[in-house]
Coordinates of C-alpha atoms in Angstrom, one line a residue:
Chain A
M29 CA -0.1 0.0 0.1
N30 CA 2.5 2.6 -0.8
Q31 CA 1.5 5.7 -1.7
T32 CA 3.0 7.9 -4.2
P33 CA 4.1 11.5 -3.4
E34 CA 0.7 12.9 -5.0
Q35 CA -1.2 10.5 -3.0
S36 CA 0.6 11.3 0.2
R37 CA 0.0 14.7 -0.4
M38 CA -3.8 14.1 -1.0
A39 CA -3.9 12.0 2.4
V40 CA -2.5 14.9 4.5
L41 CA -4.9 17.1 2.8
I42 CA -7.8 14.9 3.8
V43 CA -6.4 14.3 7.3
D44 CA -6.2 18.1 7.8
A45 CA -9.7 18.9 6.3
L46 CA -11.7 16.5 8.6
N47 CA -9.2 16.7 11.7
L48 CA -8.7 13.0 11.6
E49 CA -6.7 13.5 14.4
D50 CA -6.4 9.3 15.2
I51 CA -5.3 8.7 11.5
D52 CA -1.7 8.6 10.1
P53 CA -1.9 10.0 6.3
A54 CA 0.8 7.5 5.7
D55 CA -1.6 4.8 6.9
I56 CA -4.2 5.5 4.1
D57 CA -4.3 2.5 1.9
P58 CA -4.6 3.9 -1.9
E59 CA -6.9 1.2 -2.8
E60 CA -9.3 1.0 0.3
L61 CA -12.9 2.6 0.3
M62 CA -12.9 5.7 2.0
F63 CA -16.9 6.1 2.4
G64 CA -19.6 4.0 3.8
D65 CA -18.6 1.4 6.7
E66 CA -15.2 0.6 5.3
G67 CA -11.9 2.2 5.8
L68 CA -11.9 5.9 6.9
A69 CA -16.0 5.7 7.2
L70 CA -16.7 9.1 5.7
D71 CA -19.9 10.4 4.7
S72 CA -21.3 12.9 2.4
I73 CA -20.6 15.7 4.6
D74 CA -17.1 14.7 4.6
A75 CA -17.0 14.8 0.7
L76 CA -18.1 18.3 0.8
E77 CA -15.2 19.1 3.0
I78 CA -12.6 17.6 1.1
A79 CA -14.1 18.9 -2.2
V80 CA -13.6 22.5 -0.5
A81 CA -10.4 21.9 0.5
I82 CA -9.3 20.5 -3.1
A83 CA -10.9 23.6 -4.5
E84 CA -8.6 25.5 -2.1
E85 CA -5.5 23.8 -2.9
F86 CA -5.9 22.8 -6.3
A87 CA -8.6 25.0 -7.8
V88 CA -10.4 21.9 -9.0
H89 CA -13.9 21.9 -8.6
F90 CA -16.2 18.8 -8.4
S91 CA -20.0 18.6 -10.1
A92 CA -22.3 17.1 -7.5
K93 CA -24.2 15.5 -10.4
E94 CA -21.6 13.7 -12.2
E95 CA -21.0 10.0 -11.9
T96 CA -17.4 10.6 -12.4
T97 CA -17.3 12.3 -9.0
R98 CA -18.7 9.7 -7.1
E99 CA -15.9 7.4 -8.8
A100 CA -13.2 10.0 -7.8
F101 CA -14.1 10.2 -4.1
A102 CA -14.1 6.3 -3.6
T103 CA -10.5 5.6 -2.9
L104 CA -7.5 8.1 -2.0
G105 CA -5.8 6.5 -5.4
N106 CA -8.9 7.5 -7.5
L107 CA -9.2 11.0 -5.9
T108 CA -5.8 11.7 -6.4
D109 CA -5.9 10.5 -10.3
F110 CA -8.7 12.7 -11.0
V111 CA -7.2 15.9 -9.2
M112 CA -4.0 15.7 -10.8
K113 CA -5.8 14.8 -14.4
E114 CA -7.4 17.9 -14.1
V115 CA -4.5 20.0 -12.8
N116 CA -2.4 18.3 -15.7
A117 CA -5.0 19.2 -18.2
R118 CA -4.4 23.0 -17.6
T119 CA -0.6 23.0 -18.2
Chain B
M26 CA -54.5 17.2 34.6
S27 CA -51.3 19.4 34.8
K28 CA -48.2 17.2 36.0
R29 CA -45.6 18.2 38.7
V30 CA -42.2 18.8 37.0
V31 CA -39.0 18.0 39.0
V32 CA -35.2 18.1 38.4
T33 CA -33.4 14.9 38.4
G34 CA -30.2 16.0 36.9
V35 CA -28.1 19.4 36.6
A36 CA -24.6 20.4 35.5
G37 CA -22.8 23.1 34.2
I38 CA -19.3 24.6 32.8
S39 CA -18.7 27.7 34.2
P40 CA -15.6 30.2 34.3
I41 CA -15.3 28.9 38.1
G42 CA -15.4 25.3 37.6
T43 CA -17.1 22.3 36.0
D44 CA -18.6 20.5 38.7
W45 CA -20.2 21.5 42.1
A46 CA -17.5 20.8 44.5
A47 CA -15.2 23.1 42.1
V48 CA -17.9 25.9 42.2
R49 CA -18.7 25.7 45.3
A50 CA -15.2 26.3 46.5
R51 CA -14.7 29.5 44.5
L52 CA -18.1 30.7 45.7
L53 CA -17.1 30.0 49.4
A54 CA -13.4 31.5 48.9
G55 CA -15.3 34.6 47.1
E56 CA -13.0 33.9 44.1
G57 CA -14.3 35.1 40.8
G58 CA -13.5 33.6 37.3
V59 CA -12.7 37.3 35.6
Q60 CA -9.5 37.5 33.8
R61 CA -7.6 40.2 31.5
M62 CA -7.5 39.0 28.1
D63 CA -4.5 40.7 26.6
Q64 CA -5.2 38.9 23.4
W65 CA -7.9 41.5 22.8
S66 CA -5.6 44.7 23.7
G67 CA -4.9 45.1 19.9
V68 CA -8.5 45.1 18.8
K69 CA -9.2 48.9 17.6
G70 CA -11.6 50.7 19.5
L71 CA -12.4 48.2 22.3
R72 CA -12.2 49.4 25.5
S73 CA -13.0 46.2 27.7
W74 CA -10.1 43.6 27.7
L75 CA -12.0 41.6 30.3
G76 CA -13.6 38.2 30.3
A77 CA -14.7 35.1 32.2
P78 CA -13.6 32.0 30.5
A79 CA -14.3 28.4 31.0
D80 CA -11.9 25.8 31.3
F81 CA -13.0 23.6 28.7
E82 CA -12.0 21.7 25.8
T83 CA -14.1 19.5 23.7
P84 CA -13.5 15.7 24.6
L85 CA -11.4 14.0 21.8
R86 CA -13.2 10.8 23.0
W87 CA -16.5 12.0 21.0
P88 CA -17.0 10.7 17.5
R89 CA -15.5 13.1 15.0
K90 CA -18.9 13.0 13.1
M91 CA -20.4 14.6 16.4
R92 CA -17.4 16.9 16.8
R93 CA -17.4 18.3 13.4
S94 CA -20.4 20.2 13.3
M95 CA -20.2 21.7 17.1
G96 CA -18.6 25.0 17.6
R97 CA -17.4 25.4 21.0
V98 CA -21.2 26.6 22.3
S99 CA -22.3 23.4 21.4
A100 CA -19.7 21.1 22.6
M101 CA -20.0 23.0 26.3
A102 CA -23.7 22.7 26.0
V103 CA -23.3 18.7 24.9
R104 CA -20.8 18.2 27.7
A105 CA -23.0 20.0 30.4
T106 CA -25.9 17.6 28.9
E107 CA -23.8 14.5 29.4
L108 CA -23.1 15.3 32.9
A109 CA -26.8 16.4 33.8
L110 CA -28.0 12.9 32.0
E111 CA -25.5 10.9 33.9
Q112 CA -26.5 12.4 36.9
A113 CA -30.3 11.8 36.4
G114 CA -29.4 8.1 35.3
L115 CA -30.6 8.9 31.9
R116 CA -27.7 8.7 29.6
D117 CA -27.9 5.7 27.9
D118 CA -31.6 5.1 28.8
P119 CA -33.8 3.9 25.5
V120 CA -36.4 6.6 26.7
L121 CA -34.4 9.4 25.2
R122 CA -35.2 7.9 21.7
S123 CA -38.9 7.1 22.5
G124 CA -40.2 10.5 21.6
R125 CA -41.2 11.2 24.9
V126 CA -37.9 13.1 25.7
G127 CA -37.1 16.5 23.9
V128 CA -34.6 19.5 24.4
A129 CA -35.2 23.3 24.9
Y130 CA -32.2 25.0 24.5
G131 CA -30.5 28.2 23.3
S132 CA -27.7 30.6 22.8
S133 CA -27.2 34.2 21.6
I134 CA -26.4 32.9 18.4
G135 CA -24.6 30.0 17.3
S136 CA -20.5 29.5 17.5
T137 CA -19.2 33.1 16.9
D138 CA -16.1 31.3 15.8
S139 CA -17.6 30.2 12.7
L140 CA -19.1 33.9 12.3
R141 CA -15.6 34.8 11.2
E142 CA -15.8 32.4 8.4
V143 CA -19.0 33.7 7.1
G144 CA -18.0 37.3 7.7
R145 CA -15.0 36.7 5.7
F146 CA -17.4 35.4 2.7
L147 CA -19.5 38.6 3.4
A148 CA -16.8 40.6 3.0
T149 CA -14.6 39.1 -0.1
E150 CA -17.7 37.6 -1.8
S151 CA -15.5 34.4 -2.1
T152 CA -17.0 31.0 -0.8
E153 CA -13.6 29.8 -0.1
G154 CA -13.3 28.0 3.1
V155 CA -17.2 27.7 3.4
T156 CA -18.3 24.6 4.3
S157 CA -21.6 23.1 5.4
N158 CA -20.8 22.7 8.8
V159 CA -19.9 26.3 9.2
Y160 CA -23.7 26.9 8.9
V161 CA -24.6 24.2 11.1
K162 CA -22.1 25.8 13.8
L163 CA -23.4 29.4 13.2
M164 CA -27.4 28.5 13.1
P165 CA -29.3 29.7 16.0
H166 CA -30.3 26.6 17.3
T167 CA -26.8 24.8 16.9
T168 CA -26.5 23.9 20.5
T169 CA -30.3 22.6 20.7
A170 CA -29.5 20.3 17.5
A171 CA -26.1 19.2 18.8
I172 CA -28.0 17.9 22.0
G173 CA -30.6 16.3 20.2
M174 CA -28.1 14.3 17.5
F175 CA -25.5 13.7 20.4
F176 CA -28.1 11.8 22.5
G177 CA -30.4 10.7 20.0
L178 CA -33.6 12.7 21.3
T179 CA -36.4 12.2 19.1
G180 CA -39.0 14.5 21.3
R181 CA -39.4 18.0 20.8
L182 CA -36.6 20.5 19.8
L183 CA -37.0 23.7 21.0
P184 CA -34.5 26.6 20.4
S185 CA -34.8 29.4 23.2
S186 CA -32.1 31.7 21.8
S187 CA -32.9 35.0 23.0
A188 CA -29.5 36.4 24.3
C189 CA -29.2 36.6 28.1
T190 CA -32.7 34.7 28.8
S191 CA -31.7 31.5 26.5
G192 CA -31.0 29.5 29.5
S193 CA -34.2 30.3 31.5
L194 CA -36.7 30.6 28.6
S195 CA -35.7 27.1 27.8
L196 CA -36.1 26.0 31.2
G197 CA -39.8 27.5 31.1
M198 CA -40.6 25.9 27.7
A199 CA -39.5 22.5 28.9
Y200 CA -41.2 22.6 32.2
E201 CA -44.5 23.7 30.2
S202 CA -43.8 20.8 27.8
I203 CA -43.9 18.5 30.5
R204 CA -46.5 20.3 32.5
H205 CA -49.1 19.7 30.2
G206 CA -47.9 16.1 29.0
Y207 CA -46.7 16.7 25.9
Q208 CA -43.1 15.3 27.0
D209 CA -42.1 12.8 29.6
A210 CA -38.8 14.5 30.3
M211 CA -36.7 17.4 29.0
V212 CA -33.1 18.5 28.5
A213 CA -33.1 22.1 29.0
G214 CA -30.5 24.7 29.4
G215 CA -28.3 27.4 27.7
A216 CA -24.8 28.2 26.5
D217 CA -22.6 30.7 25.0
E218 CA -19.0 30.8 24.1
L219 CA -16.7 34.0 24.9
D220 CA -15.9 35.9 22.0
L221 CA -15.3 39.6 20.8
P222 CA -18.9 40.1 19.1
A223 CA -20.5 40.1 22.5
V224 CA -17.9 41.9 24.1
A225 CA -17.9 44.8 21.5
T226 CA -21.7 45.0 21.4
F227 CA -21.6 45.7 25.0
D228 CA -18.9 47.8 24.6
T229 CA -20.5 50.2 22.0
L230 CA -23.3 50.7 24.5
Y231 CA -20.9 52.0 27.1
A232 CA -22.2 48.8 29.2
T233 CA -18.9 46.7 29.7
S234 CA -16.4 47.1 32.6
C235 CA -13.0 48.7 31.7
R236 CA -10.9 47.9 34.8
N237 CA -8.7 46.2 32.7
Q238 CA -5.9 46.4 35.4
T239 CA -7.9 45.2 38.4
P240 CA -10.2 41.9 37.0
S241 CA -11.1 40.7 40.4
R242 CA -12.9 44.0 41.5
T243 CA -15.3 43.9 38.6
P244 CA -17.9 43.3 37.7
R245 CA -19.6 45.0 40.9
P246 CA -23.5 44.3 40.4
F247 CA -25.5 47.0 42.5
D248 CA -22.4 48.8 44.0
S249 CA -22.0 52.4 43.2
D250 CA -18.5 52.2 41.5
R251 CA -19.7 49.7 39.1
D252 CA -18.7 50.3 35.6
G253 CA -20.3 47.7 33.5
L254 CA -20.5 43.8 33.0
V255 CA -17.8 41.4 31.9
V256 CA -18.9 38.6 29.3
G257 CA -18.1 35.2 30.5
E258 CA -19.0 31.8 28.9
G259 CA -20.4 28.4 30.0
A260 CA -23.1 26.2 29.7
G261 CA -25.8 25.0 32.1
T262 CA -28.1 22.0 31.4
F263 CA -31.0 20.7 33.6
V264 CA -33.0 17.5 33.2
L265 CA -36.5 18.2 33.9
E266 CA -39.0 15.6 34.1
S267 CA -42.6 14.9 35.3
R268 CA -42.6 13.7 38.8
R269 CA -44.6 10.7 38.2
H270 CA -42.0 9.4 35.6
A271 CA -38.9 10.2 38.2
L272 CA -40.7 8.1 40.8
D273 CA -41.7 5.3 38.7
R274 CA -38.0 4.8 37.6
G275 CA -36.9 5.5 41.3
A276 CA -35.0 8.8 40.2
T277 CA -33.7 11.3 43.0
I278 CA -35.4 14.3 42.8
L279 CA -33.3 17.4 43.4
A280 CA -35.8 20.2 43.2
E281 CA -39.3 21.0 41.8
L282 CA -39.6 23.4 39.4
V283 CA -43.1 25.0 40.2
G284 CA -43.4 28.4 38.5
F285 CA -42.6 30.2 35.3
G286 CA -43.6 33.7 34.3
A287 CA -42.5 35.3 31.1
N288 CA -43.5 38.3 29.4
S289 CA -42.0 41.1 27.5
D290 CA -41.5 45.0 27.3
G291 CA -42.7 45.8 24.0
A292 CA -40.8 48.8 23.9
H293 CA -37.0 49.6 23.7
P294 CA -34.4 47.1 22.2
T295 CA -31.8 47.3 25.0
Q296 CA -33.1 49.4 28.1
P297 CA -34.8 47.6 30.6
A298 CA -38.5 48.1 31.9
Q299 CA -39.2 47.9 35.6
R300 CA -42.9 47.3 35.4
T301 CA -42.5 44.4 33.1
M302 CA -40.0 42.7 35.0
A303 CA -41.9 43.0 38.1
E304 CA -44.8 41.7 36.2
A305 CA -42.7 38.6 35.1
M306 CA -41.8 37.7 38.8
R307 CA -45.7 38.0 39.7
L308 CA -46.6 35.6 37.0
A309 CA -44.2 33.4 38.3
L310 CA -45.4 33.5 41.8
A311 CA -49.0 33.1 40.4
D312 CA -48.0 30.3 38.3
A313 CA -46.3 28.6 41.5
G314 CA -49.6 29.6 43.6
L315 CA -47.3 31.3 46.2
S316 CA -46.7 34.6 47.9
A317 CA -43.8 36.6 47.8
D318 CA -43.3 36.1 51.6
Q319 CA -42.7 32.2 50.7
I320 CA -39.5 33.2 48.7
A321 CA -36.6 32.9 51.1
Y322 CA -33.9 33.9 48.2
V323 CA -33.5 35.5 44.8
N324 CA -31.1 35.1 42.4
A325 CA -30.8 38.3 40.4
H326 CA -29.7 39.0 37.1
G327 CA -27.6 41.7 38.5
T328 CA -25.5 42.2 35.3
A329 CA -23.5 45.6 37.1
T330 CA -25.0 47.6 34.5
E331 CA -26.2 51.1 35.6
L332 CA -29.8 50.9 34.1
G333 CA -30.2 47.0 34.6
D334 CA -29.2 47.0 38.1
I335 CA -31.5 50.1 38.9
A336 CA -34.6 48.6 37.1
E337 CA -34.1 45.1 38.4
S338 CA -33.8 45.9 42.2
Q339 CA -36.7 48.2 41.9
A340 CA -38.8 45.8 40.2
T341 CA -37.8 43.2 43.0
L342 CA -38.6 45.5 45.7
E343 CA -42.0 46.4 44.2
V344 CA -42.8 42.7 44.2
F345 CA -41.2 41.9 47.3
G346 CA -42.2 44.8 49.6
R347 CA -39.5 43.3 52.0
P348 CA -35.5 43.3 51.7
V349 CA -35.4 39.8 50.7
P350 CA -32.0 38.1 50.7
I351 CA -30.6 38.7 46.6
S352 CA -27.2 38.0 45.1
S353 CA -25.5 38.0 41.9
L354 CA -23.9 35.3 40.7
K355 CA -22.2 37.3 37.6
S356 CA -20.2 38.9 40.2
Y357 CA -18.1 35.5 40.2
I358 CA -18.7 34.3 36.7
G359 CA -19.5 37.5 34.5
H360 CA -22.3 37.5 32.3
T361 CA -22.4 34.3 30.4
L362 CA -25.2 35.4 28.2
G363 CA -27.0 32.4 26.7
A364 CA -25.9 30.2 29.9
C365 CA -26.7 32.3 32.6
G366 CA -30.3 31.7 33.0
S367 CA -29.4 27.9 33.7
L368 CA -25.7 28.2 35.0
E369 CA -27.1 30.6 37.7
A370 CA -30.4 28.5 38.3
W371 CA -28.0 25.5 38.9
M372 CA -25.7 27.0 41.5
S373 CA -28.5 28.7 43.3
L374 CA -30.0 25.2 43.6
E375 CA -27.0 23.6 44.9
M376 CA -26.4 26.4 47.5
L377 CA -30.1 26.5 48.6
R378 CA -30.0 22.8 49.0
E379 CA -27.1 23.1 51.3
K380 CA -28.8 26.4 53.1
W381 CA -26.5 29.3 52.3
A382 CA -26.1 31.7 49.7
A383 CA -23.1 33.1 48.1
P384 CA -22.4 37.2 48.7
T385 CA -22.4 39.1 45.7
I386 CA -18.5 39.9 45.4
N387 CA -17.2 43.3 44.8
L388 CA -20.6 45.0 46.2
E389 CA -19.0 47.4 48.8
N390 CA -21.4 50.4 48.4
R391 CA -25.0 50.1 47.4
D392 CA -25.9 52.5 44.4
P393 CA -28.4 54.5 46.5
R394 CA -30.6 54.4 43.3
C395 CA -30.8 50.7 43.4
A396 CA -33.5 49.5 45.9
A397 CA -32.9 48.6 49.6
L398 CA -32.8 45.1 49.3
G399 CA -31.4 42.3 51.3
Y400 CA -28.0 42.0 49.5
V401 CA -25.7 39.3 50.4
V402 CA -22.6 40.6 51.1
G403 CA -19.0 40.0 52.8
E404 CA -19.9 36.5 54.0
P405 CA -22.1 33.6 52.8
M406 CA -25.5 33.9 54.3
R407 CA -27.2 30.8 56.0
I408 CA -30.8 30.5 54.6
K409 CA -33.5 28.0 55.3
A410 CA -35.4 27.9 51.9
D411 CA -38.4 26.2 50.9
Y412 CA -38.5 28.1 47.6
L413 CA -36.0 30.4 45.7
M414 CA -36.5 32.6 42.6
T415 CA -34.1 33.4 39.8
N416 CA -34.4 35.8 37.4
N417 CA -33.2 36.8 33.8
F418 CA -33.7 39.8 31.3
A419 CA -32.6 39.9 27.8
F420 CA -32.1 42.5 25.0
G421 CA -35.4 42.8 22.9
G422 CA -37.1 43.4 26.2
V423 CA -37.5 39.6 27.4
N424 CA -38.1 38.8 31.2
T425 CA -38.2 35.3 32.6
S426 CA -38.8 34.3 36.2
L427 CA -38.3 30.8 37.6
V428 CA -39.6 29.5 41.1
F429 CA -37.7 26.3 42.4
R430 CA -39.2 24.3 45.2
L431 CA -36.4 22.9 47.4
P432 CA -37.0 19.2 48.5
P433 CA -38.5 19.1 52.2
R434 CA -35.9 19.3 54.9
E435 CA -35.2 15.9 56.5
G436 CA -37.5 15.3 59.5
T437 CA -39.5 18.4 59.1
T438 CA -42.2 17.6 56.6
P439 CA -44.3 14.8 56.3
R440 CA -44.4 12.9 53.2
E441 CA -46.9 14.1 50.7
P442 CA -49.1 12.3 48.2
D443 CA -47.9 11.7 44.6
A444 CA -49.5 13.7 42.0

């Protein structure tokens, strides 16, 4: 479950945005589901907080309606890939 | 048929302690909780750098999903409620989720800290940093909702947010909910967090104390040298329930809430009105079926503002017609705003259960414009009380008065029939 440097940065952003005091960012498995009863057990309010933090950090915005958004939030790996793709598309 | 309403749990977070043993020690020692707030000295235009903070941190053992939507004000409210429910023996009782238990609670506004984020949004017209939790922390019923969610309550949710009567109005609303049979039990109280908006508001009204060099000498309720109030913070929670419900489950009855009076001035936004203040006290006495002679002690609102102290003391004399023993706990804890109604009721109840009343500290020379009441000064006074009254008044012309009956003194009163 090694994190890439981008995933590590995203893991820190999530832990900071949600005040997950008892979670070490390095312990978040990039492939593990983050929402529902699994993994970090996050919920929709957490997703909104993460989206605000990503908008501030990367100027990447999500659409609440698109299915790609749901997929992007599934795991740390997906979220990092989605955000990096958006960032790279700009440059 | 109306039900009798009893207190089975009560607790508070205050500038002088978070349990009765600690608060008691400070009251007996005459040690208030007012401090110089040096971090405010750089605020442009602010004259008062005094506050009465509570020693409180949100417990990290609480689930994150509960904590994330709580500002400091809600966290203090929930903690006080946790303690009160534990005392009542209801902390994890299934009755909390039965729909028969609700919550009446309030604060001046929501968490003032979240106001910063909304203020920044309004000033910059940028939503940066504004999340859904910001509104939940700021909304006027943030404490009420936080308590309901944390303890899984499914009965009435009654916000009492009315500035300085939030705590007392909630007790009245809860009392009436039980009395008329709508609920079997209610969590009731009020809270507020210490922050600049409240201090600055009173400052602009020239109602704050500016004795920045001598925090222990202020506020000075009813004293001729008083120069205004000091803002404090905290939370006070009562667990009220029908007497029948309490007896059926074998709960210990700490006191009975027997009278509630509430009215409004219908006049000025900030100036108090003696006539309606007095009327609120009369309404509470009438509700309790008592005469003023039967009240052994009055816990005053006693903010140490010029107009407030004069109007309140004159109203009290008008109703009582005698130098009734009276003191203001704000001389110890400052003006805890939304919390004061329930915090001061808690402390008064505990004192009178032990048959004493704390003096108003810093009251050395009564302002001759304040009525000649039985101000408790210097030393605690021994008082054997069957009934006590506690009064609170708020901006907007809100007046409340509550009358509590203390449990019969051992060996003096025959057991009465259950109602």
